[in-house]
Short mmCIF file of C-alpha atoms and ligand atoms in Angstrom, two decimals:
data_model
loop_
_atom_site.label_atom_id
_atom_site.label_comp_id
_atom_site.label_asym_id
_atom_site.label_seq_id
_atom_site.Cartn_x
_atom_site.Cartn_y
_atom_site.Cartn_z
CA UNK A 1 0.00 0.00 0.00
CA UNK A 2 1.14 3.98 -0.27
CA UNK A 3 0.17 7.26 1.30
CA UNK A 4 0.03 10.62 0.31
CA UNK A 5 0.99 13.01 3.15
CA UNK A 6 0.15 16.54 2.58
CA UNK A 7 1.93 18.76 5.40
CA UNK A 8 -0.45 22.00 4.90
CA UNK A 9 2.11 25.09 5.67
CA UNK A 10 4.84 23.71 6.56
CA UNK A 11 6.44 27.27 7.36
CA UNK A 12 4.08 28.69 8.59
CA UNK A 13 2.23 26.85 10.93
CA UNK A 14 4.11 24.24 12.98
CA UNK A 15 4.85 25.78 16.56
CA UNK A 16 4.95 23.79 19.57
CA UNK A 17 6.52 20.81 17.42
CA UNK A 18 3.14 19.66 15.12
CA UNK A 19 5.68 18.82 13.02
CA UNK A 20 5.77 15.64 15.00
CA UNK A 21 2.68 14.66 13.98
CA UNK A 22 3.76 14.12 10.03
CA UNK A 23 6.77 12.22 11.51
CA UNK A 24 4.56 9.99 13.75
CA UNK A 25 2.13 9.07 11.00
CA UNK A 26 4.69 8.63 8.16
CA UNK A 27 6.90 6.54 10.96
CA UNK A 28 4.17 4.14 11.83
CA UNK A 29 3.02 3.54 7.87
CA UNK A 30 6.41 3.10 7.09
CA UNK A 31 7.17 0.58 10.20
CA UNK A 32 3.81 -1.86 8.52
CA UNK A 33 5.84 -1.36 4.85
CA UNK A 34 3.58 1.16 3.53
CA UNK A 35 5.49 3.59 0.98
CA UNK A 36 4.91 6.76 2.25
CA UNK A 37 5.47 10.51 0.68
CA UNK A 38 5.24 13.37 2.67
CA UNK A 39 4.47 16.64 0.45
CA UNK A 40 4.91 20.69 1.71
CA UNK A 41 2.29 22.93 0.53
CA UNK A 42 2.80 26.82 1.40
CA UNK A 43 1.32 30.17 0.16
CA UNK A 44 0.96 29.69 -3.65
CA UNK A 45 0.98 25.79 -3.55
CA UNK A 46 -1.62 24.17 -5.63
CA UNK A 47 -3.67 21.29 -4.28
CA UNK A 48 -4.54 18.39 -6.51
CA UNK A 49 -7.42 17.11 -4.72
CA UNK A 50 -7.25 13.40 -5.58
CA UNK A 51 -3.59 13.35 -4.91
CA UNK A 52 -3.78 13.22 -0.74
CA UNK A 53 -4.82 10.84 1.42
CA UNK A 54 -3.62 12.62 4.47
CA UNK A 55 -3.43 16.37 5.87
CA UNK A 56 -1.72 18.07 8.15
CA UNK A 57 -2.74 21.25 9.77
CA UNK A 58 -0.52 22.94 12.12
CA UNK A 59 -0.97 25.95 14.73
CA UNK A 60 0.60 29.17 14.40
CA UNK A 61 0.28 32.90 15.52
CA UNK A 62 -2.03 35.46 14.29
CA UNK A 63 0.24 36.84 11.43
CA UNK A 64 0.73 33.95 10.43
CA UNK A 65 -2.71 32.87 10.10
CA UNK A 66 -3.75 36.21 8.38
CA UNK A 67 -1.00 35.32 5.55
CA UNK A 68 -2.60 31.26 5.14
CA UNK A 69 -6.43 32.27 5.38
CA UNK A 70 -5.55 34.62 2.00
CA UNK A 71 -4.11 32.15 0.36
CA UNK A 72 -6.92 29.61 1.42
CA UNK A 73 -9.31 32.17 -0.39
CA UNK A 74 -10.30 30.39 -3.93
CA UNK A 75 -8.91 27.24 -6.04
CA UNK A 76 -6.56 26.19 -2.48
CA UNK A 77 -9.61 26.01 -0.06
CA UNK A 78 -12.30 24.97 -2.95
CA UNK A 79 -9.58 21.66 -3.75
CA UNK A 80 -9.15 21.03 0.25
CA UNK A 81 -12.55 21.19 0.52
CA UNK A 82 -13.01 18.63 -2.96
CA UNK A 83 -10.59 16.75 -0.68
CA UNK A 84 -12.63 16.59 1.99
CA UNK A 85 -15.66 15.42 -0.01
CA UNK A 86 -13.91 12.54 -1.21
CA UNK A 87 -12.86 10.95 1.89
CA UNK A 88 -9.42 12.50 2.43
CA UNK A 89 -8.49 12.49 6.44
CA UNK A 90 -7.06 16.27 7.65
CA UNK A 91 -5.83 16.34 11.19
CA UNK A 92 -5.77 20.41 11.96
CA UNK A 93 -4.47 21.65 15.07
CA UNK A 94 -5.10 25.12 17.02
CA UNK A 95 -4.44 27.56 14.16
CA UNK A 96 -5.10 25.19 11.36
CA UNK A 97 -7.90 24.18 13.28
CA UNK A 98 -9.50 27.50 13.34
CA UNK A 99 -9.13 28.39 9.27
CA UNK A 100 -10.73 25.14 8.66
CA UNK A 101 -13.83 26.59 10.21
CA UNK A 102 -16.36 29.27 8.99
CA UNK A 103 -14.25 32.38 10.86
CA UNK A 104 -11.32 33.09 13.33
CA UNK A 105 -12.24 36.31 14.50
CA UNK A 106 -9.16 37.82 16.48
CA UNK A 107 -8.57 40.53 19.14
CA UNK A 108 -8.73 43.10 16.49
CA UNK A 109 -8.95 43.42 12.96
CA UNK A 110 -11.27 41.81 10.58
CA UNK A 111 -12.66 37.96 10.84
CA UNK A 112 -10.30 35.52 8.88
CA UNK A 113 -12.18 33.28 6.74
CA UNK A 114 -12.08 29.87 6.95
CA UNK A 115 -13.00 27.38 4.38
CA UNK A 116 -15.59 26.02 6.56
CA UNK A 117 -14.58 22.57 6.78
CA UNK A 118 -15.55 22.20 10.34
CA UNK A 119 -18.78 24.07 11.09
CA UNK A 120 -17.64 25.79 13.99
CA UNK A 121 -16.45 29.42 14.31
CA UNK A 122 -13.74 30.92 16.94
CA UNK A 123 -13.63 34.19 18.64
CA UNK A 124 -10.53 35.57 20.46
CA UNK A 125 -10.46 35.41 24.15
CA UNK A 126 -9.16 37.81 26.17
CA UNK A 127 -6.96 35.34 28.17
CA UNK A 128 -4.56 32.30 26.60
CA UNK A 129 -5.69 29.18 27.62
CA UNK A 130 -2.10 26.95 28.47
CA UNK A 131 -1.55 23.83 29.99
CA UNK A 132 -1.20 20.44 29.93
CA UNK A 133 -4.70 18.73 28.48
CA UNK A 134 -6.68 15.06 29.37
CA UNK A 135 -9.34 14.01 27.26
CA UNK A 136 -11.69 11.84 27.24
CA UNK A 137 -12.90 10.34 23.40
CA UNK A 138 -14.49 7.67 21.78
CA UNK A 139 -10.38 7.04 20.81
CA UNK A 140 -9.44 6.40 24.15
CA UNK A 141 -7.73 9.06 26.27
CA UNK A 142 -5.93 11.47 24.64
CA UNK A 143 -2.69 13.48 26.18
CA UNK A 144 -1.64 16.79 24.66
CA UNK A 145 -0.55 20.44 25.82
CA UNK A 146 -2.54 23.32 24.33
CA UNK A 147 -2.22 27.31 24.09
CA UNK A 148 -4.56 29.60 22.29
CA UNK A 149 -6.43 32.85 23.17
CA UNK A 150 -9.35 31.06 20.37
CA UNK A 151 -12.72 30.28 21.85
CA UNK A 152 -14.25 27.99 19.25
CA UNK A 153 -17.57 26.98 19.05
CA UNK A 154 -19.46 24.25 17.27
CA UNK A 155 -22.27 24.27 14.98
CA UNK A 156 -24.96 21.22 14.42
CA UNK A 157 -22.89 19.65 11.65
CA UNK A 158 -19.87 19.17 14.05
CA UNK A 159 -19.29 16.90 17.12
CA UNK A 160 -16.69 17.35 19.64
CA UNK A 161 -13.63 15.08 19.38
CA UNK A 162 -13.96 14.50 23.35
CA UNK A 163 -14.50 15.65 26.69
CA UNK A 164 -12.31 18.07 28.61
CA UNK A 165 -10.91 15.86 32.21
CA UNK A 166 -7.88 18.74 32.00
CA UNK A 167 -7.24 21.75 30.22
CA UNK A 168 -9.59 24.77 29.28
CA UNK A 169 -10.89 22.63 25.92
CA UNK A 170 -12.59 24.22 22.76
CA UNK A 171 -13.83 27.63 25.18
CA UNK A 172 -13.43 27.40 28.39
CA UNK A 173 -16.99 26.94 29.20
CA UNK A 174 -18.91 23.51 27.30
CA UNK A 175 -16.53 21.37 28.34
CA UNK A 176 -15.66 20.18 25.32
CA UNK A 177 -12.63 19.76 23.04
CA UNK A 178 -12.04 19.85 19.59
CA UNK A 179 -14.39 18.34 16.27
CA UNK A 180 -15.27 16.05 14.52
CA UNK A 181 -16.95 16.12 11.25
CA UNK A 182 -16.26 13.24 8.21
CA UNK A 183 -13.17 12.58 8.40
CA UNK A 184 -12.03 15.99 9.26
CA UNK A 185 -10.43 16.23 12.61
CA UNK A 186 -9.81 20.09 14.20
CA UNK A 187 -8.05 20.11 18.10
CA UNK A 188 -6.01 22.34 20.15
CA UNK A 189 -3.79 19.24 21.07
CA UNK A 190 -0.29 20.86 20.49
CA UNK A 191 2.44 18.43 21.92
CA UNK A 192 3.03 17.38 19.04
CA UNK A 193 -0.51 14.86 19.49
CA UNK A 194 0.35 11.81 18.02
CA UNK A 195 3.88 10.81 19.18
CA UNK A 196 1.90 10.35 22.99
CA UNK A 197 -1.18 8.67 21.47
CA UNK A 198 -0.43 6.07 19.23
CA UNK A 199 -3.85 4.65 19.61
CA UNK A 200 -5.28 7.66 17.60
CA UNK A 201 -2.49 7.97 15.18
CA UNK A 202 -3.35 4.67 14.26
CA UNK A 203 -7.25 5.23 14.02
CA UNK A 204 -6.65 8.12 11.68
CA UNK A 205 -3.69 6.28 9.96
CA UNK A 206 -6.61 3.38 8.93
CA UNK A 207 -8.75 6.07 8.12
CA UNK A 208 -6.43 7.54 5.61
CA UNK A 209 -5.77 3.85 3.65
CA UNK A 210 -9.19 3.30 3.41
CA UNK A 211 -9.92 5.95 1.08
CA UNK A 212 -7.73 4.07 -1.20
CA UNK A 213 -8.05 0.71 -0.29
CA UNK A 214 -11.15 -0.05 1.41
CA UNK A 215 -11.31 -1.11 5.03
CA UNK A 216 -7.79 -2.12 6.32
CA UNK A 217 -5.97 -4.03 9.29
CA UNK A 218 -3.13 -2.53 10.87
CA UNK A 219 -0.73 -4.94 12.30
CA UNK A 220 0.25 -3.68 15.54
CA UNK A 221 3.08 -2.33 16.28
CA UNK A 222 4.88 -2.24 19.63
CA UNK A 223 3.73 0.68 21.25
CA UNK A 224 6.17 0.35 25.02
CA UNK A 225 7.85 3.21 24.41
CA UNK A 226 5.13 5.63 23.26
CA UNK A 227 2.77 4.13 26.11
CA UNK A 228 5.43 4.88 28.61
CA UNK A 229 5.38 8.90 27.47
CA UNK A 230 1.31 8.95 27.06
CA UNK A 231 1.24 7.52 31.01
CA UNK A 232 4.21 10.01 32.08
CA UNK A 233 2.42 13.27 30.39
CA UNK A 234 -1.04 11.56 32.29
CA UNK A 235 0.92 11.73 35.54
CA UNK A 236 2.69 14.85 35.14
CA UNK A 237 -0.91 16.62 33.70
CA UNK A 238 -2.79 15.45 37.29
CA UNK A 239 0.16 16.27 39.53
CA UNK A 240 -0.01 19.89 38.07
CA UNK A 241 -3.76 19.81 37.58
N1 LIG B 1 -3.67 32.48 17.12
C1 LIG B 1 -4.54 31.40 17.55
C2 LIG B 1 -4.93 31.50 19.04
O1 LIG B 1 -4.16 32.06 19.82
C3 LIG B 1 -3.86 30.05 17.33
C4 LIG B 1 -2.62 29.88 18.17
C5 LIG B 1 -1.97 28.51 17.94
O2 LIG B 1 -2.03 27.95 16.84
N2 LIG B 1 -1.34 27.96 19.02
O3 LIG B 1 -5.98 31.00 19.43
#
């Protein structure tokens, strides 16, 4: 089998190591023999929608995310969302997160536009939300760090990707992080996410093949050493809870 890895602004938006998360997914493919290609697409990049099987999203700062939602304006966000349509997996994280939804409307200055992706929509805070984060999904538990001012909110078409235990979550008030909709994933788990939780790397990692292949088995892999850091980062998030 292959996969096509498309790491969405590379340069732009991979703080807090979400770089991590291409390595992680390309790294456990690669470790089951699947040929794997990781592709950068910037500002100016175009997007052949039936190329991809995967999709990276990273976070980043305001400027930054000013500079990506213009470019998403047009053919980029119409082919991500043709992407989207046709079963391609995108795992977008704080910034990418929020210019995957309707609007990311910060401190000042006007809303960025998302492509609306994820039907949810994210208003600036007036404090950063930063910490280690626990949560609870239908994945298993899931370990991550976040830090965002964004208060995002989710519309009917959306469901959350789990349930805040730790950590301030989508807005600091439902109780809820992330979302779900198809098989587009949106989070504020910086860390980088999937080096700690294998389990989900894998779930989205099966999700990815099948757009190509049908449904598919993943031998398993042994997982000791990537366990060990998910149950250190639970520790160390309740000790400093
Ligand atoms: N600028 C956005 C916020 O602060 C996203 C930050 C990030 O990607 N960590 O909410």
């Amino acid at each position: 089998m292959k996969l096509e890895i498309a790491f969405l602004y590379h340069d732009l938006m991979n703080i807090y190591g979400d770089r991590g998360n291409i390595i992680t997914l390309s790294q456990r493919a690669r470790w089951r023999g699947i040929e794997t290609t990781v592709t950068e697409l910037s500002v100016g990049d175009p997007v052949d929608p039936d190329k991809y099987d995967f999709y990276f999203f990273g976070g980043g700062q305001d400027k930054e995310q000013y500079a990506v939602a213009d470019d998403l304006k047009g053919e980029k966000g119409a082919a991500l969302k043709e992407a989207a349509a046709k079963g391609a997996v995108f795992l977008a994280v704080c910034g990418g997160y929020q210019l995957l939804g309707h609007y990311y409307r910060p401190d000042n200055g006007p809303d960025l536009l998302g492509i609306g992706l994820l039907d949810v929509h994210t208003i600036a805070g007036n404090k950063r939300c930063i910490g280690n984060v626990i949560i609870q999904s239908e994945f298993g538990t899931l370990v991550a760090f976040e830090n965002h001012s964004g208060k995002t909110y989710l519309g009917p078409q959306a469901r959350p990707l789990g349930r805040s235990e730790i950590g301030y979550g989508n807005n600091a008030e439902d109780g809820n992080e992330g979302a779900i909709q198809n098989n587009v994933f949106g989070c504020y788990l910086h860390g980088s996410l999937l080096p700690k939780n294998p389990h989900f790397a894998d779930h989205l990692l099966k999700l990815a093949l099948q757009r190509r292949y049908g449904p598919v088995e993943l031998t398993p892999l042994d997982d000791t050493v990537e366990m060990a850091a998910h149950r250190a980062a639970l520790q160390r998030a309740r000790d400093t809870r």
